[in-house]
Amino acid sequence: MILSLIDITKAKGESERAQAYWNAYHCQSKIISSDNKLYGNYCKNRFCTVCCAIRKAEIINKYYPVLKEWEKPYFVTLTTKAVKAKNLNKWIFGMNRAFNIIKNRCKKRYQRGTGIQLIGVKSLECNFNPQRKTYNPHFHIIVPNKVIADLLKKEWMLQWNQTGVIYTSPKAQHIREVENLERDLIETIKYGSKIFTEADLKKKGKKATTPLIYALALDNILCAMKGKRIFERFGFNLPKTSKKKPIKQLVINYEEFIFTSDATDWISTTTGKLLTGYTQTSQLNHLLNECINTETY
DNA sequence: GTTCAAAAGCAAAGGGTCAA
DNA sequence: TTGACCCTTTGCTTTTGAAC
């Protein structure tokens, strides 16, 4: 997937982003094992599946204890109209601005004792529509109760449709009760973009189509989201946790493993032994070889 | 190239003013 | 009375840059 993204940046002539992709490509390529533990370095890129998984886990561990205390959490989706790639950056900016204005408005009402406090966690995500070649940026939000969910939707509609021009419709905003908090928290923080996109959205539900990875769309989304915060909380703080300082230890007995794509595994530089013994499944093979759309249109 | 701490940059929270 | 906008402090997160 990363190699496809690199090809896209090459076609666009953007070497800086290509370098960032390469960093992700080499993430965890070297692993040191010692005393039954594995050590590696994270590239910490948004588009690195390894680092994303770690980041997700960290966020879940941090937020789940707080969110599970909420009385009756609701899941809210706020959207605007789908846009073309060249306008995506501008629209994401506008969505953040709109959300801030709403937050400020509610803050003032709360300060004056005439409104409730807006509390929740929110994340920015963007889907791609392969037929229309449009992008649909949206917020996924978890709030503690239905009152806040309804308020958010109401204010969002108000914010976007003030001038008489319709930027979004009430039908595009969704509110539902959280049934499985962990699942919804994962849904909220899944980080920026769905990697896989159904090739034909209309067929949804009727027939299972093979999802594809649209490399160009993914690159466009990553580009538009660069430097923007994807996951944020509002209206509350996490309880203070004391940071445990990692203890440094000098390791004498260790083994070095280097990842080799041909082997789909890490190989020991001293013994030639495989680290995991993993063999790529035919499904994954198919996915990586046949399901990445590298069109640059 | 990696690590780590300081600095810079951002956002939230709490407040205020002003004009419609 | 309300919303837009401004200010300051505080607490993070990200970036930078120097040491290794």
XYZ file of C-alpha atoms (C1' of nucleotides) in Angstrom:
337
model
C 0.000 0.000 0.000
C 2.783 2.368 0.922
C 4.606 1.627 -2.325
C 1.477 2.618 -4.241
C 1.306 5.855 -2.276
C 4.958 6.501 -3.114
C 4.163 6.044 -6.810
C 1.372 8.591 -6.451
C 3.681 11.173 -4.885
C 6.201 10.506 -7.635
C 3.543 11.217 -10.240
C 2.672 14.418 -8.372
C 6.333 15.290 -7.936
C 6.186 15.689 -4.162
C 9.374 14.275 -2.769
C 8.876 15.325 0.843
C 5.762 13.214 1.253
C 7.440 10.377 -0.588
C 10.145 10.417 2.077
C 7.514 10.243 4.802
C 5.988 7.231 3.091
C 9.378 5.585 2.864
C 9.808 6.057 6.596
C 6.542 4.219 7.121
C 7.634 1.546 4.673
C 10.730 0.884 6.758
C 8.893 1.005 10.076
C 9.867 -1.957 12.255
C 12.156 -3.262 9.563
C 14.777 -3.935 12.211
C 13.853 -5.695 15.409
C 16.122 -6.562 18.301
C 15.177 -9.452 20.526
C 16.575 -9.997 23.963
C 15.362 -11.926 26.970
C 12.053 -12.841 25.317
C 11.252 -9.242 24.429
C 11.208 -7.519 21.064
C 12.409 -3.961 20.548
C 11.839 -1.737 17.524
C 11.368 1.887 16.555
C 8.062 3.390 15.531
C 7.909 5.752 12.582
C 4.810 7.379 14.152
C 3.277 8.272 10.841
C -0.446 8.525 10.369
C -0.423 6.229 7.389
C 1.648 3.534 9.042
C -0.633 0.649 9.919
C 1.665 -0.546 12.684
C 1.968 2.826 14.390
C -1.727 3.517 13.927
C -2.609 0.319 15.697
C -0.345 1.256 18.607
C -1.739 4.779 18.716
C -5.295 3.482 18.703
C -4.538 1.145 21.566
C -3.013 3.996 23.564
C -6.034 6.211 23.001
C -8.436 3.442 23.944
C -6.540 2.725 27.135
C -6.546 6.409 28.001
C -10.160 7.203 27.158
C -12.115 4.036 27.801
C -11.963 4.335 31.631
C -13.387 7.872 31.402
C -16.027 7.175 28.756
C -17.372 4.105 30.477
C -18.440 6.314 33.391
C -20.699 8.334 31.095
C -24.384 7.786 31.788
C -25.735 6.964 28.327
C -23.239 7.695 25.562
C -24.414 8.649 22.097
C -22.617 8.388 18.789
C -22.986 11.409 16.517
C -21.890 11.837 12.912
C -21.698 15.359 11.502
C -21.083 15.911 7.827
C -21.142 18.487 5.080
C -21.643 18.004 1.371
C -19.129 15.829 -0.451
C -16.406 17.837 -2.199
C -13.732 17.488 -4.854
C -10.137 16.799 -3.854
C -8.911 20.320 -4.513
C -11.436 21.752 -2.066
C -10.977 19.155 0.647
C -8.382 21.049 2.631
C -10.539 24.174 2.670
C -13.604 22.242 3.797
C -11.802 20.492 6.602
C -10.622 23.897 7.788
C -14.202 25.133 7.607
C -15.540 22.175 9.533
C -13.049 22.752 12.330
C -13.953 26.422 12.380
C -17.659 25.631 12.512
C -17.133 23.224 15.357
C -15.116 25.800 17.273
C -17.779 28.458 16.833
C -20.402 26.028 18.155
C -18.180 25.133 21.066
C -17.653 28.802 21.936
C -21.352 29.557 21.631
C -22.265 26.726 23.973
C -19.464 27.646 26.342
C -20.883 31.129 26.699
C -24.400 29.817 27.270
C -23.064 27.454 29.885
C -21.122 30.270 31.540
C -24.286 32.318 31.729
C -26.192 29.397 33.135
C -28.540 29.156 30.164
C -27.109 26.067 28.515
C -25.453 22.745 29.061
C -21.782 22.001 28.781
C -20.573 20.393 25.562
C -18.576 17.304 26.402
C -17.262 14.595 24.131
C -14.538 13.130 21.980
C -14.406 13.786 18.292
C -12.442 12.566 15.330
C -12.136 13.644 11.751
C -12.587 11.084 9.030
C -12.894 11.237 5.280
C -14.469 8.809 2.870
C -14.002 8.619 -0.870
C -16.715 8.052 -3.439
C -15.083 6.298 -6.411
C -18.010 6.903 -8.771
C -18.295 10.615 -8.270
C -14.658 11.138 -7.267
C -15.733 13.144 -4.279
C -14.624 13.246 -0.689
C -16.842 13.295 2.336
C -15.154 14.683 5.420
C -17.083 14.072 8.613
C -16.795 14.108 12.377
C -17.369 11.068 14.515
C -18.316 12.154 17.991
C -19.106 10.345 21.218
C -20.987 12.382 23.822
C -22.199 11.398 27.308
C -25.942 11.677 26.624
C -28.710 12.299 24.110
C -29.244 15.934 25.143
C -25.724 16.860 24.049
C -26.091 14.770 20.888
C -29.291 16.585 19.876
C -27.797 19.968 20.722
C -24.729 19.299 18.601
C -26.806 18.277 15.617
C -29.069 21.311 15.987
C -26.155 23.739 16.242
C -24.344 22.069 13.362
C -27.358 22.506 11.076
C -27.743 26.095 12.228
C -24.079 26.812 11.616
C -24.028 25.516 8.065
C -27.344 26.751 6.792
C -27.379 30.326 8.073
C -27.041 32.101 4.766
C -29.836 30.299 2.996
C -27.351 28.259 0.992
C -27.765 24.607 1.899
C -24.405 23.102 2.783
C -25.712 20.050 4.521
C -29.011 18.412 5.336
C -30.388 17.031 8.608
C -30.607 13.618 6.952
C -26.832 13.486 6.651
C -26.338 13.863 10.403
C -26.747 10.757 12.491
C -27.407 10.173 16.135
C -27.616 6.805 17.762
C -27.205 5.321 21.179
C -23.887 3.657 21.925
C -24.462 -0.035 22.446
C -20.923 -1.236 22.474
C -18.669 1.500 23.808
C -15.425 -0.193 22.940
C -16.516 -0.812 19.348
C -17.726 2.761 18.913
C -14.589 4.161 20.484
C -12.580 2.173 17.959
C -14.882 3.433 15.208
C -14.243 6.974 16.401
C -10.482 6.756 16.548
C -9.834 4.589 13.537
C -7.672 7.329 12.250
C -8.526 9.549 9.419
C -9.450 7.481 6.488
C -11.002 4.193 5.681
C -8.285 2.335 3.885
C -10.778 0.227 1.979
C -13.556 1.663 -0.128
C -16.418 -0.231 -1.690
C -16.008 0.103 -5.439
C -19.722 0.552 -5.982
C -21.597 2.210 -3.163
C -25.005 1.629 -4.721
C -24.631 -2.105 -4.491
C -24.223 -1.820 -0.753
C -26.295 -4.391 1.038
C -27.318 -6.258 -2.080
C -24.132 -7.958 -3.031
C -20.779 -8.028 -1.334
C -18.284 -6.318 -3.621
C -14.566 -6.490 -3.058
C -13.338 -3.380 -1.333
C -10.479 -1.573 -2.995
C -7.693 0.661 -1.809
C -7.726 3.867 -3.838
C -4.162 5.041 -3.529
C -4.695 8.456 -5.087
C -7.727 9.180 -2.920
C -5.845 8.047 0.162
C -2.951 10.329 -0.688
C -5.319 13.236 -1.285
C -6.981 12.668 2.081
C -3.684 12.331 3.931
C -2.480 15.475 2.202
C -5.545 17.494 3.184
C -5.369 16.288 6.777
C -1.672 16.909 7.257
C -0.977 18.959 10.324
C -4.592 18.782 11.463
C -5.637 17.062 14.626
C -7.675 13.998 13.982
C -8.644 12.939 17.468
C -9.645 15.476 20.087
C -11.585 15.688 23.301
C -13.678 18.657 24.307
C -15.217 19.815 27.570
C -13.237 17.528 29.853
C -9.743 16.515 30.793
C -8.257 13.132 31.387
C -7.314 12.388 34.974
C -3.672 13.021 35.686
C -1.515 9.959 35.405
C 1.991 9.725 36.687
C 4.348 8.864 33.877
C 6.474 5.900 34.625
C 9.997 6.519 33.473
C 11.265 3.601 31.461
C 14.240 1.948 33.043
C 17.286 1.792 30.864
C 19.021 -1.490 30.705
C 22.162 -2.492 28.909
C 21.556 -5.673 26.982
C 24.439 -7.962 26.185
C 22.716 -10.991 24.721
C 20.589 -9.991 21.800
C 19.641 -11.004 18.309
C 18.972 -8.726 15.355
C 16.200 -9.402 12.853
C 15.660 -7.638 9.527
C 12.323 -7.690 7.721
C 12.410 -9.234 4.267
C 9.342 -8.876 2.069
C 10.046 -12.061 0.134
C 9.916 -14.040 3.339
C 7.050 -11.930 4.789
C 8.998 -12.222 8.009
C 11.992 -10.928 9.920
C 15.194 -12.873 9.423
C 17.945 -13.143 11.999
C 21.187 -11.596 10.816
C 23.249 -14.107 12.733
C 21.417 -17.415 12.425
C 19.166 -16.831 9.419
C 16.237 -17.997 11.533
C 12.739 -16.607 10.867
C 11.280 -14.554 13.704
C 7.567 -15.357 13.486
C 7.122 -18.133 10.937
C 4.227 -16.184 9.438
C 3.096 -16.974 5.926
C 0.918 -14.491 4.114
C -2.602 -15.750 3.555
C -3.920 -15.955 0.008
C -6.617 -13.413 0.902
C -4.046 -10.831 1.976
C -1.956 -11.638 -1.042
C -4.959 -11.030 -3.277
C -5.744 -7.812 -1.434
C -2.255 -6.430 -1.856
C -1.790 -7.486 -5.438
C -5.210 -7.071 -6.961
C -7.149 -4.609 -4.856
C -5.025 -1.486 -4.886
C -6.270 1.039 -7.381
C -3.275 3.018 -8.555
C -5.005 5.102 -11.205
C -3.817 8.654 -11.159
C -6.607 9.961 -13.366
C 20.329 7.713 12.679
C 18.394 7.877 17.497
C 17.118 9.992 21.755
C 15.634 13.431 24.730
C 14.581 17.725 26.599
C 13.596 22.451 25.658
C 10.996 25.513 22.919
C 7.275 26.557 20.131
C 2.707 26.064 18.882
C -2.111 24.964 19.886
C -6.270 24.420 22.215
C -9.122 24.673 26.278
C -10.951 27.110 30.061
C -12.101 30.917 32.166
C -13.078 35.317 31.758
C -14.415 40.073 29.352
C -16.580 43.632 25.923
C -19.670 45.182 22.553
C -23.287 45.494 19.265
C -27.538 43.672 17.411
C -30.323 38.724 26.103
C -27.430 36.674 22.913
C -23.642 35.648 19.848
C -19.228 37.040 18.011
C -14.916 37.951 19.131
C -10.967 39.029 22.201
C -7.619 38.197 26.098
C -4.827 35.480 29.445
C -3.416 31.446 31.701
C -2.625 26.755 31.731
C -1.827 22.330 29.996
C -0.892 19.670 26.506
C 1.373 18.130 21.758
C 4.565 18.715 18.269
C 8.797 20.352 16.576
C 13.485 21.408 16.956
C 18.075 20.804 17.801
C 21.963 19.127 20.277
C 24.286 15.145 22.183
C 25.314 10.715 21.505
